[in-house]
Amino acid sequence: MRIKKVKVTLLLVLFAVALVAEPLPVNATSSLIQQNSTIRIRGAGGYPIQYTPGNNIFVPFSSDVASGNVIVVAVQVSNGPYTAAAVVSVVDSRGSSFTQAVHTSNGPMHAYIYYATLSSSGPDTVTATFNVDLDDYGGFSYLFIYEVSGVNTTSVATATGSGTIPNNGPVSTTSTSFENGAFLVAIMGCDVMTANWEAGSGFTMSTVLVPFEDTYIQLTRVMYATSGVSSPTTFPATLNHLGDPSDENWYEAAIALNPATRPVPNPYHYVGGEVFSANKLAILSPYLALFSVVAIAAIIVGRKLT
């Protein structure tokens, strides 16, 4: 009888183990949810107004840049009544490939915004080169640079505006729309001292430059925002002019970089596929319960056989 007990118990236990060891169904990949990355901004500030003649302007970052981050460059240049000045190239010491996102002008004044994705990490200096040497009377240039993480460059929205009408409202985008929480940069200029800028909802003024010269007076604002954008098609940057409208030549160039998305496993929803290890215990629970019942039954049967 002892032999029968052992055989029956062993068979029942092996049957229960076989049930537990049954492979879990594997079909497709588990579903993923998309989550926006956190946007982080590091600006090197604006270069002081360049009084000296020359055909370029440069700004270094104060610390190393990181591969994969995006550099955004805003450039403004004017040569006053002399040969028109324009940006011909933007480069950096890391060998990044810059794309001109937008350009606008009003009279001799030009504004540009470029961007590039960093392919390496380390010290970095950004240089903008012009087509002519700027005159030492009436010529000037500005350069602003930002290192941004958590954005993508696949769908860059742009906007431009120019004119002489005061109290100008927000400038609408001229290309694709942007998402709430996007990184926005706007460079705005006016040739009179009495112009005033309002940042608009979500915007932060990053730099205010003091005008110079008696005739070609320039006032510039560079601003950025990462939140508070209520409309996906409008840059909430406002110009309020306080001087004579007939003498106010203003212009604006702006871009928006949408937040980058990253896939995150969704523990609550699956479209088939291997279940994450944290959930395997729940799926094995019925098998474990059955194993317990079979084991108890085996013990009872074994005792009866004795």
mmCIF file of C-alpha atoms in Angstrom:
data_model
loop_
_atom_site.group_PDB
_atom_site.id
_atom_site.type_symbol
_atom_site.label_atom_id
_atom_site.label_comp_id
_atom_site.label_asym_id
_atom_site.label_seq_id
_atom_site.Cartn_x
_atom_site.Cartn_y
_atom_site.Cartn_z
ATOM 1 C CA MET A 1 0.000 0.000 0.000
ATOM 2 C CA ARG A 2 2.934 2.296 0.659
ATOM 3 C CA ILE A 3 3.993 1.950 -2.981
ATOM 4 C CA LYS A 4 0.511 2.861 -4.233
ATOM 5 C CA LYS A 5 0.432 5.899 -1.988
ATOM 6 C CA VAL A 6 3.733 7.162 -3.280
ATOM 7 C CA LYS A 7 2.813 6.556 -6.910
ATOM 8 C CA VAL A 8 -0.579 8.249 -6.667
ATOM 9 C CA THR A 9 0.773 11.211 -4.723
ATOM 10 C CA LEU A 10 3.669 11.621 -7.141
ATOM 11 C CA LEU A 11 1.379 11.521 -10.184
ATOM 12 C CA LEU A 12 -0.997 14.097 -8.730
ATOM 13 C CA VAL A 13 1.842 16.440 -7.764
ATOM 14 C CA LEU A 14 3.452 16.125 -11.215
ATOM 15 C CA PHE A 15 0.077 16.949 -12.796
ATOM 16 C CA ALA A 16 -0.204 20.083 -10.673
ATOM 17 C CA VAL A 17 3.363 21.146 -11.493
ATOM 18 C CA ALA A 18 2.653 20.629 -15.193
ATOM 19 C CA LEU A 19 -0.306 23.020 -14.924
ATOM 20 C CA VAL A 20 1.805 25.686 -13.215
ATOM 21 C CA ALA A 21 4.618 25.252 -15.749
ATOM 22 C CA GLU A 22 2.280 25.797 -18.704
ATOM 23 C CA PRO A 23 3.713 28.651 -20.815
ATOM 24 C CA LEU A 24 1.972 32.028 -20.632
ATOM 25 C CA PRO A 25 0.417 33.165 -23.925
ATOM 26 C CA VAL A 26 2.662 35.478 -25.953
ATOM 27 C CA ASN A 27 1.149 37.405 -28.856
ATOM 28 C CA ALA A 28 2.157 40.989 -29.695
ATOM 29 C CA THR A 29 4.029 43.752 -27.966
ATOM 30 C CA SER A 30 2.509 45.315 -24.873
ATOM 31 C CA SER A 31 0.831 48.667 -25.415
ATOM 32 C CA LEU A 32 2.778 51.868 -24.663
ATOM 33 C CA ILE A 33 1.644 55.331 -23.693
ATOM 34 C CA GLN A 34 3.379 58.517 -24.857
ATOM 35 C CA GLN A 35 4.540 61.021 -22.266
ATOM 36 C CA ASN A 36 6.018 64.457 -22.884
ATOM 37 C CA SER A 37 9.595 64.948 -21.780
ATOM 38 C CA THR A 38 10.476 67.739 -19.359
ATOM 39 C CA ILE A 39 11.840 70.765 -21.213
ATOM 40 C CA ARG A 40 14.938 72.307 -19.677
ATOM 41 C CA ILE A 41 16.488 75.569 -20.863
ATOM 42 C CA ARG A 42 19.991 76.925 -20.421
ATOM 43 C CA GLY A 43 20.764 80.277 -21.981
ATOM 44 C CA ALA A 44 24.162 81.845 -22.426
ATOM 45 C CA GLY A 45 22.589 85.283 -22.431
ATOM 46 C CA GLY A 46 22.880 87.928 -25.083
ATOM 47 C CA TYR A 47 26.090 89.287 -26.443
ATOM 48 C CA PRO A 48 26.507 93.033 -25.727
ATOM 49 C CA ILE A 49 25.792 95.343 -28.624
ATOM 50 C CA GLN A 50 28.705 95.038 -31.009
ATOM 51 C CA TYR A 51 30.043 98.505 -31.722
ATOM 52 C CA THR A 52 33.289 97.474 -33.380
ATOM 53 C CA PRO A 53 33.461 96.767 -37.114
ATOM 54 C CA GLY A 54 33.571 93.147 -38.154
ATOM 55 C CA ASN A 55 31.757 90.470 -40.102
ATOM 56 C CA ASN A 56 30.893 88.085 -37.269
ATOM 57 C CA ILE A 57 29.740 87.782 -33.682
ATOM 58 C CA PHE A 58 30.177 84.858 -31.288
ATOM 59 C CA VAL A 59 28.974 83.694 -27.862
ATOM 60 C CA PRO A 60 30.379 80.792 -25.786
ATOM 61 C CA PHE A 61 28.321 78.627 -23.459
ATOM 62 C CA SER A 62 29.536 78.960 -19.888
ATOM 63 C CA SER A 63 29.680 75.175 -19.414
ATOM 64 C CA ASP A 64 29.730 72.050 -21.563
ATOM 65 C CA VAL A 65 26.773 71.265 -23.799
ATOM 66 C CA ALA A 66 25.268 67.770 -23.979
ATOM 67 C CA SER A 67 24.872 65.541 -27.017
ATOM 68 C CA GLY A 68 21.250 65.203 -28.143
ATOM 69 C CA ASN A 69 20.180 68.596 -26.813
ATOM 70 C CA VAL A 70 19.044 71.331 -29.204
ATOM 71 C CA ILE A 71 20.727 74.716 -29.654
ATOM 72 C CA VAL A 72 18.472 77.634 -30.593
ATOM 73 C CA VAL A 73 20.177 80.762 -31.956
ATOM 74 C CA ALA A 74 18.558 84.183 -32.429
ATOM 75 C CA VAL A 75 20.549 86.707 -34.477
ATOM 76 C CA GLN A 76 19.841 90.335 -35.234
ATOM 77 C CA VAL A 77 21.944 92.475 -37.560
ATOM 78 C CA SER A 78 21.778 95.895 -39.200
ATOM 79 C CA ASN A 79 24.298 98.018 -41.039
ATOM 80 C CA GLY A 80 22.290 101.225 -40.879
ATOM 81 C CA PRO A 81 22.292 103.287 -44.093
ATOM 82 C CA TYR A 82 25.284 101.419 -45.499
ATOM 83 C CA THR A 83 25.575 98.173 -47.447
ATOM 84 C CA ALA A 84 22.798 95.859 -46.309
ATOM 85 C CA ALA A 85 23.976 93.242 -43.843
ATOM 86 C CA ALA A 86 22.681 89.682 -43.719
ATOM 87 C CA VAL A 87 23.615 86.459 -41.955
ATOM 88 C CA VAL A 88 25.382 84.024 -44.259
ATOM 89 C CA SER A 89 26.167 81.254 -41.775
ATOM 90 C CA VAL A 90 25.807 80.057 -38.196
ATOM 91 C CA VAL A 91 28.312 77.501 -36.896
ATOM 92 C CA ASP A 92 29.529 76.203 -33.572
ATOM 93 C CA SER A 93 32.727 74.644 -32.294
ATOM 94 C CA ARG A 94 31.069 71.199 -31.992
ATOM 95 C CA GLY A 95 30.465 71.022 -35.743
ATOM 96 C CA SER A 96 26.668 71.078 -35.453
ATOM 97 C CA SER A 97 24.539 71.401 -38.594
ATOM 98 C CA PHE A 98 22.289 74.458 -38.197
ATOM 99 C CA THR A 99 18.952 74.961 -39.941
ATOM 100 C CA GLN A 100 17.554 78.436 -40.583
ATOM 101 C CA ALA A 101 14.014 78.281 -39.219
ATOM 102 C CA VAL A 102 12.869 81.807 -39.953
ATOM 103 C CA HIS A 103 14.055 85.211 -41.199
ATOM 104 C CA THR A 104 12.338 88.580 -41.288
ATOM 105 C CA SER A 105 13.370 92.177 -41.896
ATOM 106 C CA ASN A 106 12.162 95.757 -41.899
ATOM 107 C CA GLY A 107 14.358 98.291 -43.635
ATOM 108 C CA PRO A 108 18.025 97.595 -42.828
ATOM 109 C CA MET A 109 17.162 95.466 -39.784
ATOM 110 C CA HIS A 110 17.178 91.665 -40.043
ATOM 111 C CA ALA A 111 16.287 88.936 -37.536
ATOM 112 C CA TYR A 112 17.034 85.214 -37.857
ATOM 113 C CA ILE A 113 16.445 82.109 -35.760
ATOM 114 C CA TYR A 114 18.463 78.913 -36.276
ATOM 115 C CA TYR A 115 18.484 75.550 -34.523
ATOM 116 C CA ALA A 116 20.659 72.430 -34.442
ATOM 117 C CA THR A 117 20.786 69.113 -32.598
ATOM 118 C CA LEU A 118 24.084 68.547 -30.812
ATOM 119 C CA SER A 119 25.935 65.445 -31.987
ATOM 120 C CA SER A 120 28.602 65.602 -29.277
ATOM 121 C CA SER A 121 29.202 66.963 -25.781
ATOM 122 C CA GLY A 122 31.768 69.474 -24.578
ATOM 123 C CA PRO A 123 32.648 73.189 -24.691
ATOM 124 C CA ASP A 124 30.790 75.111 -27.371
ATOM 125 C CA THR A 125 30.911 78.551 -28.971
ATOM 126 C CA VAL A 126 28.341 79.737 -31.515
ATOM 127 C CA THR A 127 29.380 82.150 -34.296
ATOM 128 C CA ALA A 128 27.225 84.074 -36.778
ATOM 129 C CA THR A 129 28.968 85.432 -39.883
ATOM 130 C CA PHE A 130 27.673 88.305 -42.027
ATOM 131 C CA ASN A 131 28.076 89.145 -45.689
ATOM 132 C CA VAL A 132 29.808 92.477 -44.976
ATOM 133 C CA ASP A 133 31.906 94.121 -42.301
ATOM 134 C CA LEU A 134 29.554 96.129 -40.121
ATOM 135 C CA ASP A 135 30.177 99.850 -40.183
ATOM 136 C CA ASP A 136 31.443 101.433 -36.979
ATOM 137 C CA TYR A 137 28.659 104.020 -37.212
ATOM 138 C CA GLY A 138 25.181 102.593 -37.528
ATOM 139 C CA GLY A 139 26.138 98.929 -37.748
ATOM 140 C CA PHE A 140 25.332 96.508 -34.933
ATOM 141 C CA SER A 141 24.521 92.873 -34.245
ATOM 142 C CA TYR A 142 23.094 90.772 -31.418
ATOM 143 C CA LEU A 143 23.398 87.054 -30.755
ATOM 144 C CA PHE A 144 21.385 84.982 -28.254
ATOM 145 C CA ILE A 145 21.848 81.244 -27.704
ATOM 146 C CA TYR A 146 19.936 78.614 -25.749
ATOM 147 C CA GLU A 147 20.577 74.953 -25.052
ATOM 148 C CA VAL A 148 17.280 73.086 -24.749
ATOM 149 C CA SER A 149 16.502 69.493 -23.795
ATOM 150 C CA GLY A 150 13.194 67.663 -24.051
ATOM 151 C CA VAL A 151 12.158 69.052 -27.457
ATOM 152 C CA ASN A 152 11.988 67.655 -30.974
ATOM 153 C CA THR A 153 12.808 69.346 -34.270
ATOM 154 C CA THR A 154 10.538 67.320 -36.542
ATOM 155 C CA SER A 155 7.735 69.892 -36.677
ATOM 156 C CA VAL A 156 9.073 73.381 -36.023
ATOM 157 C CA ALA A 157 6.444 76.130 -36.075
ATOM 158 C CA THR A 158 7.523 79.593 -37.241
ATOM 159 C CA ALA A 159 6.063 83.082 -37.319
ATOM 160 C CA THR A 160 7.116 86.499 -38.600
ATOM 161 C CA GLY A 161 5.683 89.972 -38.446
ATOM 162 C CA SER A 162 6.687 93.507 -39.411
ATOM 163 C CA GLY A 163 5.137 96.912 -39.931
ATOM 164 C CA THR A 164 4.709 100.398 -38.501
ATOM 165 C CA ILE A 165 1.370 100.066 -36.687
ATOM 166 C CA PRO A 166 1.560 100.431 -32.897
ATOM 167 C CA ASN A 167 -0.141 98.168 -30.363
ATOM 168 C CA ASN A 168 0.327 95.105 -32.497
ATOM 169 C CA GLY A 169 -1.300 91.935 -31.202
ATOM 170 C CA PRO A 170 0.026 88.370 -31.132
ATOM 171 C CA VAL A 171 1.696 87.107 -34.293
ATOM 172 C CA SER A 172 0.172 83.980 -35.842
ATOM 173 C CA THR A 173 2.275 81.076 -37.018
ATOM 174 C CA THR A 174 2.926 80.734 -40.723
ATOM 175 C CA SER A 175 3.559 76.993 -40.696
ATOM 176 C CA THR A 176 2.559 74.059 -38.516
ATOM 177 C CA SER A 177 0.835 74.644 -35.191
ATOM 178 C CA PHE A 178 2.488 73.889 -31.876
ATOM 179 C CA GLU A 179 1.469 72.167 -28.674
ATOM 180 C CA ASN A 180 0.711 73.618 -25.293
ATOM 181 C CA GLY A 181 3.923 73.606 -23.282
ATOM 182 C CA ALA A 182 6.151 74.018 -26.348
ATOM 183 C CA PHE A 183 9.434 75.932 -26.164
ATOM 184 C CA LEU A 184 8.942 79.302 -27.889
ATOM 185 C CA VAL A 185 11.548 81.905 -28.781
ATOM 186 C CA ALA A 186 10.698 85.325 -30.222
ATOM 187 C CA ILE A 187 13.153 88.061 -31.169
ATOM 188 C CA MET A 188 11.519 91.455 -31.643
ATOM 189 C CA GLY A 189 12.982 94.791 -32.628
ATOM 190 C CA CYS A 190 11.960 98.382 -33.246
ATOM 191 C CA ASP A 191 13.912 101.418 -34.414
ATOM 192 C CA VAL A 192 12.617 103.854 -31.792
ATOM 193 C CA MET A 193 13.322 104.084 -28.084
ATOM 194 C CA THR A 194 9.669 104.530 -27.165
ATOM 195 C CA ALA A 195 8.635 101.015 -28.160
ATOM 196 C CA ASN A 196 7.598 98.695 -25.363
ATOM 197 C CA TRP A 197 7.119 94.924 -25.366
ATOM 198 C CA GLU A 198 4.795 92.802 -23.308
ATOM 199 C CA ALA A 199 5.722 89.178 -22.913
ATOM 200 C CA GLY A 200 2.216 87.741 -23.090
ATOM 201 C CA SER A 201 0.835 84.747 -21.229
ATOM 202 C CA GLY A 202 3.526 82.180 -20.503
ATOM 203 C CA PHE A 203 6.418 84.244 -21.870
ATOM 204 C CA THR A 204 9.477 85.356 -19.931
ATOM 205 C CA MET A 205 11.696 88.234 -21.010
ATOM 206 C CA SER A 206 15.254 86.993 -21.100
ATOM 207 C CA THR A 207 17.176 90.034 -22.309
ATOM 208 C CA VAL A 208 16.722 93.775 -22.650
ATOM 209 C CA LEU A 209 19.292 95.661 -24.689
ATOM 210 C CA VAL A 210 19.838 99.406 -24.423
ATOM 211 C CA PRO A 211 19.612 101.307 -27.733
ATOM 212 C CA PHE A 212 22.460 103.366 -29.082
ATOM 213 C CA GLU A 213 23.275 105.874 -31.821
ATOM 214 C CA ASP A 214 21.208 108.981 -32.511
ATOM 215 C CA THR A 215 19.571 108.027 -35.767
ATOM 216 C CA TYR A 216 19.405 104.246 -35.966
ATOM 217 C CA ILE A 217 18.158 103.610 -32.465
ATOM 218 C CA GLN A 218 17.345 99.981 -31.817
ATOM 219 C CA LEU A 219 15.397 98.353 -29.029
ATOM 220 C CA THR A 220 15.346 94.574 -28.855
ATOM 221 C CA ARG A 221 13.658 91.930 -26.761
ATOM 222 C CA VAL A 222 14.252 88.206 -26.762
ATOM 223 C CA MET A 223 11.741 86.109 -24.883
ATOM 224 C CA TYR A 224 10.915 82.480 -24.385
ATOM 225 C CA ALA A 225 8.143 80.371 -22.878
ATOM 226 C CA THR A 226 7.420 76.744 -22.045
ATOM 227 C CA SER A 227 3.943 76.989 -20.560
ATOM 228 C CA GLY A 228 0.777 79.040 -20.518
ATOM 229 C CA VAL A 229 0.292 78.939 -24.278
ATOM 230 C CA SER A 230 -3.473 78.978 -24.737
ATOM 231 C CA SER A 231 -3.634 78.828 -28.536
ATOM 232 C CA PRO A 232 -1.827 76.295 -30.737
ATOM 233 C CA THR A 233 -1.511 78.762 -33.617
ATOM 234 C CA THR A 234 -0.527 82.048 -31.985
ATOM 235 C CA PHE A 235 2.657 83.358 -30.415
ATOM 236 C CA PRO A 236 1.478 85.380 -27.389
ATOM 237 C CA ALA A 237 4.019 88.171 -27.798
ATOM 238 C CA THR A 238 2.652 91.692 -27.948
ATOM 239 C CA LEU A 239 4.168 94.961 -29.183
ATOM 240 C CA ASN A 240 3.001 98.206 -27.614
ATOM 241 C CA HIS A 241 4.412 101.273 -29.381
ATOM 242 C CA LEU A 242 4.318 104.570 -27.552
ATOM 243 C CA GLY A 243 5.917 106.834 -30.139
ATOM 244 C CA ASP A 244 4.920 108.215 -33.529
ATOM 245 C CA PRO A 245 3.579 105.272 -35.584
ATOM 246 C CA SER A 246 4.945 106.748 -38.803
ATOM 247 C CA ASP A 247 8.486 106.397 -37.474
ATOM 248 C CA GLU A 248 8.225 102.984 -35.890
ATOM 249 C CA ASN A 249 9.592 100.132 -37.969
ATOM 250 C CA TRP A 250 9.088 96.955 -35.966
ATOM 251 C CA TYR A 251 9.640 93.291 -36.754
ATOM 252 C CA GLU A 252 9.422 89.912 -35.059
ATOM 253 C CA ALA A 253 10.691 86.404 -35.766
ATOM 254 C CA ALA A 254 9.586 83.443 -33.666
ATOM 255 C CA ILE A 255 9.734 79.646 -33.561
ATOM 256 C CA ALA A 256 8.203 76.902 -31.424
ATOM 257 C CA LEU A 257 9.712 73.495 -30.673
ATOM 258 C CA ASN A 258 7.216 70.908 -29.444
ATOM 259 C CA PRO A 259 7.922 68.727 -26.403
ATOM 260 C CA ALA A 260 9.579 65.430 -27.257
ATOM 261 C CA THR A 261 7.592 62.314 -26.393
ATOM 262 C CA ARG A 262 9.005 59.158 -24.879
ATOM 263 C CA PRO A 263 7.304 55.733 -24.727
ATOM 264 C CA VAL A 264 6.313 54.618 -21.245
ATOM 265 C CA PRO A 265 4.973 51.101 -20.439
ATOM 266 C CA ASN A 266 1.291 51.233 -19.549
ATOM 267 C CA PRO A 267 0.700 48.771 -16.664
ATOM 268 C CA TYR A 268 -3.086 49.011 -16.960
ATOM 269 C CA HIS A 269 -3.796 48.335 -20.611
ATOM 270 C CA TYR A 270 -2.475 45.646 -22.938
ATOM 271 C CA VAL A 271 -3.205 44.775 -26.517
ATOM 272 C CA GLY A 272 -1.755 41.305 -26.124
ATOM 273 C CA GLY A 273 1.807 40.280 -25.617
ATOM 274 C CA GLU A 274 4.058 39.156 -22.837
ATOM 275 C CA VAL A 275 2.900 40.490 -19.516
ATOM 276 C CA PHE A 276 5.412 42.407 -17.416
ATOM 277 C CA SER A 277 6.977 40.391 -14.586
ATOM 278 C CA ALA A 278 5.151 42.456 -11.967
ATOM 279 C CA ASN A 279 1.859 41.046 -13.272
ATOM 280 C CA LYS A 280 2.871 37.396 -13.710
ATOM 281 C CA LEU A 281 2.043 36.539 -10.122
ATOM 282 C CA ALA A 282 -1.541 37.665 -10.663
ATOM 283 C CA ILE A 283 -1.844 35.483 -13.752
ATOM 284 C CA LEU A 284 -0.308 32.486 -11.952
ATOM 285 C CA SER A 285 -2.679 32.813 -8.996
ATOM 286 C CA PRO A 286 -5.351 30.424 -10.408
ATOM 287 C CA TYR A 287 -2.666 27.831 -11.161
ATOM 288 C CA LEU A 288 -1.194 28.157 -7.686
ATOM 289 C CA ALA A 289 -4.633 27.736 -6.136
ATOM 290 C CA LEU A 290 -5.251 24.627 -8.234
ATOM 291 C CA PHE A 291 -1.854 23.284 -7.257
ATOM 292 C CA SER A 292 -2.739 23.712 -3.580
ATOM 293 C CA VAL A 293 -6.052 21.875 -4.015
ATOM 294 C CA VAL A 294 -4.399 19.014 -5.906
ATOM 295 C CA ALA A 295 -1.613 18.747 -3.338
ATOM 296 C CA ILE A 296 -4.104 18.569 -0.482
ATOM 297 C CA ALA A 297 -6.158 15.985 -2.377
ATOM 298 C CA ALA A 298 -3.020 13.932 -2.960
ATOM 299 C CA ILE A 299 -2.243 13.923 0.735
ATOM 300 C CA ILE A 300 -5.797 12.871 1.614
ATOM 301 C CA VAL A 301 -5.835 10.098 -1.004
ATOM 302 C CA GLY A 302 -2.444 8.930 0.170
ATOM 303 C CA ARG A 303 -3.614 8.650 3.726
ATOM 304 C CA LYS A 304 -6.679 6.666 2.711
ATOM 305 C CA LEU A 305 -4.536 4.257 0.729
ATOM 306 C CA THR A 306 -2.507 3.552 3.828
#
